[in-house]
Short mmCIF file of C-alpha atoms and ligand atoms in Angstrom, two decimals:
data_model
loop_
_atom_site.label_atom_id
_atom_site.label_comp_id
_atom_site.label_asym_id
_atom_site.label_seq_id
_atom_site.Cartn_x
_atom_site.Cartn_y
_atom_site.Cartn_z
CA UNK A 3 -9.37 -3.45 -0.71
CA UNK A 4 -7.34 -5.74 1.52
CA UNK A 5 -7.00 -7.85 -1.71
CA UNK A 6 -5.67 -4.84 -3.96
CA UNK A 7 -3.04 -3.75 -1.06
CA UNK A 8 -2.04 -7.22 -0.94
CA UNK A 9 -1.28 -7.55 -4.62
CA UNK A 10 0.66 -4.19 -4.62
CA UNK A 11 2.88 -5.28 -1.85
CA UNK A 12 3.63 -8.65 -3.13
CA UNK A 13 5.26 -6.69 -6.16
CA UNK A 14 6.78 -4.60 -3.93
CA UNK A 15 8.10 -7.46 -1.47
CA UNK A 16 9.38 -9.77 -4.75
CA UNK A 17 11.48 -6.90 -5.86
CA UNK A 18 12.75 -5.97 -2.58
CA UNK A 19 13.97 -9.10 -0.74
CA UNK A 20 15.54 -8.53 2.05
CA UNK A 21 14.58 -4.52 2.88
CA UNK A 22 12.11 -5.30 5.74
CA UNK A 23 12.23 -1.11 7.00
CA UNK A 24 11.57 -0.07 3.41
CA UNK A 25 8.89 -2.64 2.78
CA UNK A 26 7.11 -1.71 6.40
CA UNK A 27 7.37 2.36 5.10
CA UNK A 28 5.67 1.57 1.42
CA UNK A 29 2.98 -0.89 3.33
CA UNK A 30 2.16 1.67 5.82
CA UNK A 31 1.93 4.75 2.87
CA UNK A 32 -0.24 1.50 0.21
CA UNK A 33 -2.74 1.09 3.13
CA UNK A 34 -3.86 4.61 2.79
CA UNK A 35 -3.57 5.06 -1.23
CA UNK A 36 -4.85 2.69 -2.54
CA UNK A 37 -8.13 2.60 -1.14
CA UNK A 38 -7.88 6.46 -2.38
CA UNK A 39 -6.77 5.65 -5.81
CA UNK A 40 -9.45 3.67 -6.45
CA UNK A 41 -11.55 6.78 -6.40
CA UNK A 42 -8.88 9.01 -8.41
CA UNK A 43 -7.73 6.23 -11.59
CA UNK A 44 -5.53 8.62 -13.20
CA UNK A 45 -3.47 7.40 -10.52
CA UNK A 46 -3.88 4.30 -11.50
CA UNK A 47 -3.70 4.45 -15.00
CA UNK A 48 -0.32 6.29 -14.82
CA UNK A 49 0.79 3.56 -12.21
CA UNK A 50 1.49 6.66 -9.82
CA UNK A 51 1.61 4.54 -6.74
CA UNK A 52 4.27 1.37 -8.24
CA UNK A 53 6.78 4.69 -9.93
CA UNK A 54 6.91 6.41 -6.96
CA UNK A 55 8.15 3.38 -4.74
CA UNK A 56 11.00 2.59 -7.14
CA UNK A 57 14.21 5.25 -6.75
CA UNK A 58 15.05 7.11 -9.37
CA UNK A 59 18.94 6.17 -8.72
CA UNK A 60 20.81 4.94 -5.68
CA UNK A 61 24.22 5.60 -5.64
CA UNK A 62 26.70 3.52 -3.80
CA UNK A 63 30.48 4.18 -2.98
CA UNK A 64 33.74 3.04 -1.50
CA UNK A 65 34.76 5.44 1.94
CA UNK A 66 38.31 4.66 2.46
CA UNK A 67 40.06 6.82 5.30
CA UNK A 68 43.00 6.37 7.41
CA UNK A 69 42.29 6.46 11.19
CA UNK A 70 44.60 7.81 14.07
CA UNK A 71 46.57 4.68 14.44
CA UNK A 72 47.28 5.15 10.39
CA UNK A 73 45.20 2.21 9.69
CA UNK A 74 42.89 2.21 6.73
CA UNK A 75 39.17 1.67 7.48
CA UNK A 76 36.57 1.61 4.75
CA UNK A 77 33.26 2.06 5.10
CA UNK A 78 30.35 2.21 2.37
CA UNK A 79 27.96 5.82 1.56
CA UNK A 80 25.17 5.89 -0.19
CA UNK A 81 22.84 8.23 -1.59
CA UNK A 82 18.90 7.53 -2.71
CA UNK A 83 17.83 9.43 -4.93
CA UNK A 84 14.37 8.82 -4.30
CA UNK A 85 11.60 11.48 -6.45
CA UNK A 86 12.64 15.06 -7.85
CA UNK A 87 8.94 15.32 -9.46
CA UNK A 88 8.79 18.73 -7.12
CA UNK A 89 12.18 19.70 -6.79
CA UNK A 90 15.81 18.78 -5.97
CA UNK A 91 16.16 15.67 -3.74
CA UNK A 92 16.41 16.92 -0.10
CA UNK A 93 17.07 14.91 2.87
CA UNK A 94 19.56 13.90 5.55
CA UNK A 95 22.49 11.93 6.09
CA UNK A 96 22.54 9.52 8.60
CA UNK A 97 25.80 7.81 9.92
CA UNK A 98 25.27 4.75 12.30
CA UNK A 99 27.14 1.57 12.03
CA UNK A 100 22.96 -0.11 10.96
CA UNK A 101 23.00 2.35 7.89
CA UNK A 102 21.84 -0.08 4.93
CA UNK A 103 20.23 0.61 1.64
CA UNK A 104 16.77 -0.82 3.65
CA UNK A 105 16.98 2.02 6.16
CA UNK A 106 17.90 4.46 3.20
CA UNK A 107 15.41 3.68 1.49
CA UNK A 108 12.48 3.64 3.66
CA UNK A 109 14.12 7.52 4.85
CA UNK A 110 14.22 8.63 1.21
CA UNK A 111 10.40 7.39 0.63
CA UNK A 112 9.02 8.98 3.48
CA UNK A 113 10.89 11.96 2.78
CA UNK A 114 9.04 12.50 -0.60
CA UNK A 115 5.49 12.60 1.16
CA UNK A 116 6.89 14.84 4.23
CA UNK A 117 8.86 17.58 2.14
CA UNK A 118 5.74 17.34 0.01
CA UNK A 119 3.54 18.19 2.98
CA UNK A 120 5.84 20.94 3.41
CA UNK A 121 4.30 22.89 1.20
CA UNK A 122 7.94 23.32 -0.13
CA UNK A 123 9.41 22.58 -4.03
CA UNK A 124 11.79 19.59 -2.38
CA UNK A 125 11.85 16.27 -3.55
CA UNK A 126 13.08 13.30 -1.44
CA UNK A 127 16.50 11.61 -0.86
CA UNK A 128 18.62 10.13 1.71
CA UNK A 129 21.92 9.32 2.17
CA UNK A 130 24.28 7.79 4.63
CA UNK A 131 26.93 5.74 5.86
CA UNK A 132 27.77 2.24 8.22
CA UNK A 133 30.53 4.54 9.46
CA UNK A 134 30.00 5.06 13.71
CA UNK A 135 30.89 8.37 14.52
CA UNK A 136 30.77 7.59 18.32
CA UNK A 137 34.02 7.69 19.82
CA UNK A 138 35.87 8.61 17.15
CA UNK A 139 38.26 11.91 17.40
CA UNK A 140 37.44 14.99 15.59
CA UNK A 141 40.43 14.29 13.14
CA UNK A 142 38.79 11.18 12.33
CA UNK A 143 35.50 12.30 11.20
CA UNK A 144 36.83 14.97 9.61
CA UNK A 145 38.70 12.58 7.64
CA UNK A 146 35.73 10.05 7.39
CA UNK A 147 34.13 13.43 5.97
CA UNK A 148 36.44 14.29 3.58
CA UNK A 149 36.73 11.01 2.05
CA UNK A 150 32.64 10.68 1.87
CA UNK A 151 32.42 14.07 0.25
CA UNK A 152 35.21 13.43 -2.44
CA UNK A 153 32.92 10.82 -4.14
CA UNK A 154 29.22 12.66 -2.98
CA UNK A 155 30.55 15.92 -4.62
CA UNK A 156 29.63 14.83 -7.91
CA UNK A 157 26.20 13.74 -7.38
CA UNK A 158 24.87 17.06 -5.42
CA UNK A 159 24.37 20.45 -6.34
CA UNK A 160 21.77 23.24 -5.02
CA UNK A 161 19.45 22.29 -7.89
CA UNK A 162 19.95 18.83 -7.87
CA UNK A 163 19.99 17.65 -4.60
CA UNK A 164 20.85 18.82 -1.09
CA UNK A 165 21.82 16.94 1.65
CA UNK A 166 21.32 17.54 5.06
CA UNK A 167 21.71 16.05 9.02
CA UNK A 168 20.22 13.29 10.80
CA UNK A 169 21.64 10.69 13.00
CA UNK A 170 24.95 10.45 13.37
CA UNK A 171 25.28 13.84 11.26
CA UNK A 172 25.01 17.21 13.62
CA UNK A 173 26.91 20.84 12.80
CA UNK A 174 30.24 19.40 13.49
CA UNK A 175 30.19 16.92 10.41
CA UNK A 176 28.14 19.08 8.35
CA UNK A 177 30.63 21.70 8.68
CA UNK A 178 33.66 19.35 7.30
CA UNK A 179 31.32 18.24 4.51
CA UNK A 180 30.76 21.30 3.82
CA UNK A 181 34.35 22.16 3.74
CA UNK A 182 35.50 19.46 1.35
CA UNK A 183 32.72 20.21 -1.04
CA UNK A 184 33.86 23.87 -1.43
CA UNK A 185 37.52 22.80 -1.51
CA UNK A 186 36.78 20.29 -4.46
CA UNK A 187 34.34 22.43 -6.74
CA UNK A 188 35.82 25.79 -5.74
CA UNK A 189 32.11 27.20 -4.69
CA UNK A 190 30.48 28.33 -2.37
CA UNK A 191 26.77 27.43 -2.95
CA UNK A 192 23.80 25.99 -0.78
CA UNK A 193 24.67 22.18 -1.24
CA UNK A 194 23.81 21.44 2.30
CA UNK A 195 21.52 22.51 4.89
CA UNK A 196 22.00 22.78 8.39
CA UNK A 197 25.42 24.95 8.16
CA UNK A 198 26.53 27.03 10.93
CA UNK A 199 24.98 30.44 11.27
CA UNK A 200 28.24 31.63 10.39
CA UNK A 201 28.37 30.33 6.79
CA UNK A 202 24.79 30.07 5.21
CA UNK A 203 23.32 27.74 8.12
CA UNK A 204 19.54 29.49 9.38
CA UNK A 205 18.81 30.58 12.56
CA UNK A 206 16.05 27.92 14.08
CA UNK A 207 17.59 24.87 11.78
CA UNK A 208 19.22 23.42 14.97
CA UNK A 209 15.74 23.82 17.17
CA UNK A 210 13.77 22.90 13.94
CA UNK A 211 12.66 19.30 14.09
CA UNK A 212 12.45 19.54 17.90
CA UNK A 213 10.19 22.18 18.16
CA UNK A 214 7.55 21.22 15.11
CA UNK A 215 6.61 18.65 16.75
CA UNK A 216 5.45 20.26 19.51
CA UNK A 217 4.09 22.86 17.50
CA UNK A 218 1.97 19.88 15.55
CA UNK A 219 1.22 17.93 19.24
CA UNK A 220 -0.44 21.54 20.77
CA UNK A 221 -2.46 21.77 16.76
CA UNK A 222 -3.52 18.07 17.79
CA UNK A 223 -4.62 18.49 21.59
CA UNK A 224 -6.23 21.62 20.31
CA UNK A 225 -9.02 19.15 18.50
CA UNK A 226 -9.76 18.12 21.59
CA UNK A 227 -9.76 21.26 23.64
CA UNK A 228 -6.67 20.47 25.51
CA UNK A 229 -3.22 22.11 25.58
CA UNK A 230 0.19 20.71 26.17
CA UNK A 231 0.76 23.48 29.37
CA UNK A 232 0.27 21.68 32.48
CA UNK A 233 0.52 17.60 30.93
CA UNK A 234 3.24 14.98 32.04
CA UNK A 235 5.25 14.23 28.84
CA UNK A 236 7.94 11.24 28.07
CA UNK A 237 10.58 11.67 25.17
CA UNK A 238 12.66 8.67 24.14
CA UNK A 239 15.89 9.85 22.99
CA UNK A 240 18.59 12.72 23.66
CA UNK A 241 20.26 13.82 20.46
CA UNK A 242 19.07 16.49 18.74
CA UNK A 243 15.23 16.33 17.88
CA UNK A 244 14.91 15.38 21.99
CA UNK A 245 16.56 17.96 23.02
CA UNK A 246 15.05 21.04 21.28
CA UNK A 247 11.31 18.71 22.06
CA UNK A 248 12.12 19.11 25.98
CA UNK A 249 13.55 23.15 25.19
CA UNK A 250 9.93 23.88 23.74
CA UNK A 251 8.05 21.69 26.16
CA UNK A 252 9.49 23.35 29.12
CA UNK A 253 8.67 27.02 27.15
CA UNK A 254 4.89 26.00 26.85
CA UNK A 255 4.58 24.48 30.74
CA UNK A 256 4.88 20.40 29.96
CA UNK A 257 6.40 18.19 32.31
CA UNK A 258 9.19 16.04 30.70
CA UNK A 259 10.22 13.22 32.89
CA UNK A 260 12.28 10.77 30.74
CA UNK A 261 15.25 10.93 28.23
CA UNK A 262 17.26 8.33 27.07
CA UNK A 263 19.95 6.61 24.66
CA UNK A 264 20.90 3.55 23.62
CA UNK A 265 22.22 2.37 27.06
CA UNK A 266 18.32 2.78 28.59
CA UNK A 267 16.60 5.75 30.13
CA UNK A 268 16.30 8.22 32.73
CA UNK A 269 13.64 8.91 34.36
CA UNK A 270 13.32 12.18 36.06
CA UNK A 271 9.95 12.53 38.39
CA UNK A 272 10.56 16.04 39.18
CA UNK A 273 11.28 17.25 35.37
CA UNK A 274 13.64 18.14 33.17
CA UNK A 275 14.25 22.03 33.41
CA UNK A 276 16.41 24.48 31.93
CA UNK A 277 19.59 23.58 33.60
CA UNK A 278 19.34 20.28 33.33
CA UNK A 279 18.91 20.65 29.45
CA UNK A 280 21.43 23.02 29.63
CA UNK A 281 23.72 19.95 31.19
CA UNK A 282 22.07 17.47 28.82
CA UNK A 283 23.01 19.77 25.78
CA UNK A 284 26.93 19.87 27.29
CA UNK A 285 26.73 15.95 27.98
CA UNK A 286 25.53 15.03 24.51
CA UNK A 287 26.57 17.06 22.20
CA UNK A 288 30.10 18.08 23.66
CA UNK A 289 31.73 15.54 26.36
CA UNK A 290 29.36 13.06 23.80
CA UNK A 291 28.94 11.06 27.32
CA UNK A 292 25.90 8.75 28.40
CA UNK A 293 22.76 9.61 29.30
CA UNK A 294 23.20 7.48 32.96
CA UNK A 295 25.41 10.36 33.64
CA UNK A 296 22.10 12.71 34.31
CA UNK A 297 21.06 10.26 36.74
CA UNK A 298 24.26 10.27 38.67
CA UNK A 299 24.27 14.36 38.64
CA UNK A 300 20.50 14.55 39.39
CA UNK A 301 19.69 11.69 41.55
CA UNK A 302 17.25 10.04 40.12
CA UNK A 303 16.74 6.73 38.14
CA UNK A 304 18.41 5.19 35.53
CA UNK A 305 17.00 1.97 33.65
CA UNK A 306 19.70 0.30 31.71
CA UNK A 307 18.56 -1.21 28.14
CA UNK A 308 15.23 -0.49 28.96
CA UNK A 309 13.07 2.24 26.96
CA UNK A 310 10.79 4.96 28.85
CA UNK A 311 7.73 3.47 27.72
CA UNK A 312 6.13 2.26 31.05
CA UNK A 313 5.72 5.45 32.18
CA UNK A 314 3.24 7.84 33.19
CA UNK A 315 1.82 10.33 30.57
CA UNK A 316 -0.28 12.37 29.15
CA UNK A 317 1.91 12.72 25.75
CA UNK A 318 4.55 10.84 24.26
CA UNK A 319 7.48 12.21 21.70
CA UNK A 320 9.18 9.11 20.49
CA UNK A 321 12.18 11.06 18.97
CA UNK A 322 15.32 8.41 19.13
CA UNK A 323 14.93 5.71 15.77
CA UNK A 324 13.24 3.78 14.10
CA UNK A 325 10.61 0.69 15.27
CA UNK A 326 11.36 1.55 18.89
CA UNK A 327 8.08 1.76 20.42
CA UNK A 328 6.28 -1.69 19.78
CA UNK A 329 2.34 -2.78 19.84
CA UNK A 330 3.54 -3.66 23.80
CA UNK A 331 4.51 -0.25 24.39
CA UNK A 332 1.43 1.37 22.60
CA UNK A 333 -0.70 -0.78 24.69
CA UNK A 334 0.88 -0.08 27.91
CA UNK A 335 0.90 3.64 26.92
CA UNK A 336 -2.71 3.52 26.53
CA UNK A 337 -3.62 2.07 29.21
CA UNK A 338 -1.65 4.42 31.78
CA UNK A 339 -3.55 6.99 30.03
CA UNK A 340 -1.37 8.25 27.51
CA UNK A 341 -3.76 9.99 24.82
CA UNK A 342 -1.01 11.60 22.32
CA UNK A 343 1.52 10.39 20.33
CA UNK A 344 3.62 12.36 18.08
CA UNK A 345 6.81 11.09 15.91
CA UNK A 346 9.93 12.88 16.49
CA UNK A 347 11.85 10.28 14.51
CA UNK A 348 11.16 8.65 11.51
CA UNK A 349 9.09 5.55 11.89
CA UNK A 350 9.73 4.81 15.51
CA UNK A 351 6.08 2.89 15.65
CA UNK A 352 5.45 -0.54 14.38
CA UNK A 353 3.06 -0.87 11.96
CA UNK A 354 1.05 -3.17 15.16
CA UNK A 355 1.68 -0.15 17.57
CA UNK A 356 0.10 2.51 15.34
CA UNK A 357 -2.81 -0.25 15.28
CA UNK A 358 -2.95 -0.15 18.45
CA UNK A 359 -3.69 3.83 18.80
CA UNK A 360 -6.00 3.83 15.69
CA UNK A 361 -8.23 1.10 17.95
CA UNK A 362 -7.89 3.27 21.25
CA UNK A 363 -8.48 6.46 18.89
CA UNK A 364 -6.04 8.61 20.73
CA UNK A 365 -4.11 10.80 19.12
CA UNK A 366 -1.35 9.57 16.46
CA UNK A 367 0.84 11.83 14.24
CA UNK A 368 3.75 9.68 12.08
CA UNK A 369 7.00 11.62 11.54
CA UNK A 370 6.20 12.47 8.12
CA UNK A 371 3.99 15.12 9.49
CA UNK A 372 4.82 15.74 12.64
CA UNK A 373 8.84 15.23 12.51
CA UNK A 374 8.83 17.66 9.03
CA UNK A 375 9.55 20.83 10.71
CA UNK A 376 13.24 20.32 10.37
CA UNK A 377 13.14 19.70 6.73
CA UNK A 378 11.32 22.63 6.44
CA UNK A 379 13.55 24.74 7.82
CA UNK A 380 16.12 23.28 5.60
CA UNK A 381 13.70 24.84 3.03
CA UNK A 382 13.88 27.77 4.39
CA UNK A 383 17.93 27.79 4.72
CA UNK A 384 17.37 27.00 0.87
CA UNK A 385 15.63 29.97 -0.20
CA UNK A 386 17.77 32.19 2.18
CA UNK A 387 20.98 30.84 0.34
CA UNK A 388 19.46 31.52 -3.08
CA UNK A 389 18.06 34.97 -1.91
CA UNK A 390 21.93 35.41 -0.40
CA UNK A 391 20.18 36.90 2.78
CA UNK A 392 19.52 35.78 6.76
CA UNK A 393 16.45 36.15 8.46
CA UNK A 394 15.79 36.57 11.78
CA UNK A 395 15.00 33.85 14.41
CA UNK A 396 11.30 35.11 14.97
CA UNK A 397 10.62 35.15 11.19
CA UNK A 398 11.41 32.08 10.61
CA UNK A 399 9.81 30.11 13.98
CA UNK A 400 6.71 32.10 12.80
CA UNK A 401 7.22 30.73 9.51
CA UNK A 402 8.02 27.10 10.84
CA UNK A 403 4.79 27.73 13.49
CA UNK A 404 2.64 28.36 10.07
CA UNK A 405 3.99 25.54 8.41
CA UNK A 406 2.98 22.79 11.03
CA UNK A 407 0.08 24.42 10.91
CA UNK A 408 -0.68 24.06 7.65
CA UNK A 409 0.26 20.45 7.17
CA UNK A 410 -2.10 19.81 10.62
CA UNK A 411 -4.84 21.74 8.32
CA UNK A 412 -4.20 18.89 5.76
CA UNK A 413 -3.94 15.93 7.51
CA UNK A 414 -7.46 16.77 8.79
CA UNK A 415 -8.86 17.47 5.35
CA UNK A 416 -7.43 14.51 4.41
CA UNK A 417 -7.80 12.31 6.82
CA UNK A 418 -10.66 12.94 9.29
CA UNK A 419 -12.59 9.37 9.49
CA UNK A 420 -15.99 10.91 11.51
CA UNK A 421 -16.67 13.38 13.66
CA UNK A 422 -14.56 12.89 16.60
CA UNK A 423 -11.66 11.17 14.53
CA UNK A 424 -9.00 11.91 12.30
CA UNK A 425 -6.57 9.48 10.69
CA UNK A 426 -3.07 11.88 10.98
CA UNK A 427 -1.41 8.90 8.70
CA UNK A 428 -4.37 8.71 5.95
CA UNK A 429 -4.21 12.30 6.14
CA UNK A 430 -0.59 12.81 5.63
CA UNK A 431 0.08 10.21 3.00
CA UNK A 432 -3.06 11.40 0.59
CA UNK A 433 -1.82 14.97 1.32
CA UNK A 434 1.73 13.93 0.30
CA UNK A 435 0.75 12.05 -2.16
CA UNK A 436 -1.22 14.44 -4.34
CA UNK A 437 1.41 17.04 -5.34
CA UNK A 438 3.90 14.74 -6.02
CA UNK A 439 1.47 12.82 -8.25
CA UNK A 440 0.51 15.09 -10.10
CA UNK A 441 3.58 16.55 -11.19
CA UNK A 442 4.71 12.90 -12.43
CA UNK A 443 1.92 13.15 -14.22
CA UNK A 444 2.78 16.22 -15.83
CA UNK A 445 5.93 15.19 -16.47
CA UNK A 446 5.69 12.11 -18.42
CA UNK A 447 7.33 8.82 -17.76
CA UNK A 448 10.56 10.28 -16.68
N1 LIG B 508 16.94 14.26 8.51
C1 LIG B 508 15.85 15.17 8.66
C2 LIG B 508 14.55 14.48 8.31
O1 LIG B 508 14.41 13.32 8.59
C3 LIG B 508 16.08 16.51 7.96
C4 LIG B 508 16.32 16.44 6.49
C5 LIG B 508 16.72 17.79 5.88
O2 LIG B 508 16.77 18.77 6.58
O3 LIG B 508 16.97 17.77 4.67
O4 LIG B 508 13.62 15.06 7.82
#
């Protein structure tokens, strides 16, 4: 088998020099389907596995913009369009000054399997820009906005493909995206998801991502008999997937004790509770301050360029980016007695760290299942559009609750290795795999 992966990936590698992210997402999703289609050779014989790594079209464009000196700045957006075997390509934007076609890339492939797992007709794309929000004014992202959105404009459309957040991209920018789209075509139509309540945007979208996760981690502890009420819990991060982690974990009785950006992390012994989330959700997301700050206000410690990874816990929510938890970490999480680790973000564990749980056999879930709550809920703001009604915050949690469930439901069909084990990334990627598969199949070589 090792043989087989290794041919795969040398294809793979030759044709994508230079993409080390996307290479480490299609190595990760190979290691679990190949050995599987071995056993299923239509997949084989309609070279499934080599189509679905190769985007159906990438899209990349000039973002000129003046800034509040009157200078002009350009920065470069991009949109992969990755699969749209099940429907319209569906996934966030992300701007951060590392956005590359790499990083889009591996996003837009492991959004195909999670949307997939979704149980939802989305197919997967990504999208993005180098430009760095932080510490810009409001006038100059709504310009960045504006500018990115007069070239995206005619590449998106409810049925063809429908962008949403991500890093870097919160209500604020979604809202002037939004804006410019509607100005340009002269309709108003579901192109995006996450809007404001106010125009189209569904209740629970915000607290979406955040609260999945812990919805899959309490599905995962439940295998062993345990429940998250009562355990000591560390979340890396503080944007938005953190925050609305620590809002559910204090709701079901967890402990959180750490936060943190990309200046290091607090760590807070008593934990975090509903004021200081209340503070955390001013500091971020308004004053767009540092997390240090919390230390200052809360007396307690700060570790600068450090990540919370030495300590304590029963669960882990890695929620802040990509490769950010190394095999180091995993092993030092381990053996303080960590037994559950659950991916807020995309990819934040190296391929070696997720080794490192598999050979501990604790508890792993990878952000394509247990990160694709907010993507679902896009899915949901979807439908709502096209139905031209709102529903209310309860039916749609219970809807999101069901939906974790039921991708938890197949990543142990899927993936359970013996009794007492189950492989949540085998599980996820065969899972993912299979719907999208066969609908390429279906549909010919398109
Ligand atoms: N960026 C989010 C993700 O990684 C959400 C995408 C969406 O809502 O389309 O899944």
């Amino acid at each position: 088998m090792d043989v087989l992966i290794k041919e795969f990936m040398d294809k793979i590698i030759t044709r994508n020099q230079h993409e080390p992210e996307f290479l480490q997402a299609v190595q990760e999703v190979a290691e679990s389907i190949i050995p599987f289609i071995e056993d299923h050779p239509k997949y084989k014989e309609h070279k499934i596995l080599e189509r679905i790594a190769e985007p159906e079209r990438i899209i990349t464009f000039r973002v000129p913009w003046l800034n509040d000196q009157g200078e002009v700045e350009i920065n470069r957006g991009f949109r992969v369009q990755m699969n749209s075997a099940i429907g319209p390509y569906k996934g966030g934007l992300r701007f951060h000054p590392s956005v590359n076609q790499s990083i889009l890339k591996f996003l837009a492939f492991e959004q195909v399997f999670k949307n997939s797992l979704t149980g939802l007709p989305m197919g997967g794309g990504k999208g993005g820009s180098d430009f760095d929000p932080k510490g810009r004014s409001n006038n100059e992202v709504m310009k960045f906005c504006q500018s990115f959105m007069t070239e995206l404009y005619r590449h998106i459309h409810a049925d063809i493909d429908v962008p949403a957040g991500d890093i870097g991209v919160g209500a604020r920018e979604i809202g002037y995206l939004f804006g410019q789209y509607k100005r340009i075509q002269g309709e108003f139509t579901g192109i995006l998801t996450g809007k404001a309540a106010e125009f189209g945007g569904s209740l629970i979208r915000p607290e979406a991502t955040g609260y999945g996760v812990v919805y899959f981690a309490e599905e995962m502890l439940k295998t062993r008999g345990e429940l998250l009420e009562g355990k000591t819990v560390v979340v890396s991060g503080s944007g938005n997937v953190a925050q609305y982690t620590v809002e559910k974990c204090i709701q079901v009785g967890a402990k959180v004790v750490t936060l943190s950006d990309s200046g290091g992390f607090i760590y807070d012994p008593k934990g975090i509770d509903e004021s200081k989330l209340a503070y955390i959700k001013e500091l971020k997301n308004v004053r767009r301050g540092r997390i240090e700050e919390y230390a200052k206000k809360f007396d307690c410690e700060y570790f600068e360029g450090e990540k919370p990874w030495r300590v304590k816990c029963d669960v882990a929510f890695p929620d802040a980016t990509q490769n950010e938890l190394d095999a180091k970490d995993a092993l030092t999480l381990v053996q303080n007695g960590c037994f559950c680790v659950a991916e807020g973000a995309n990819m934040p564990c190296t391929l070696d760290a997720v080794r490192v749980f598999d050979s501990a056999r604790i508890l792993y879930a990878p952000g394509k299942a247990s990160n694709a709550g907010g993507v679902a809920v896009s899915g949901l703001e979807m439908s709502q559009n096209s139905l031209r009604i709102s529903w209310s915050r309860d039916e749609v949690d219970s809807r999101l609750k069901q939906i974790m469930h039921q991708i938890h439901g197949a990543c142990v069909k899927n993936g359970r290795l013996d009794k007492d084990f189950v492989d949540y990334t085998k599980g996820a990627n065969i899972s993912g795999f299979i719907k999208v598969a066969d609908a390429m199949i279906a549909q010919g070589y398109v």
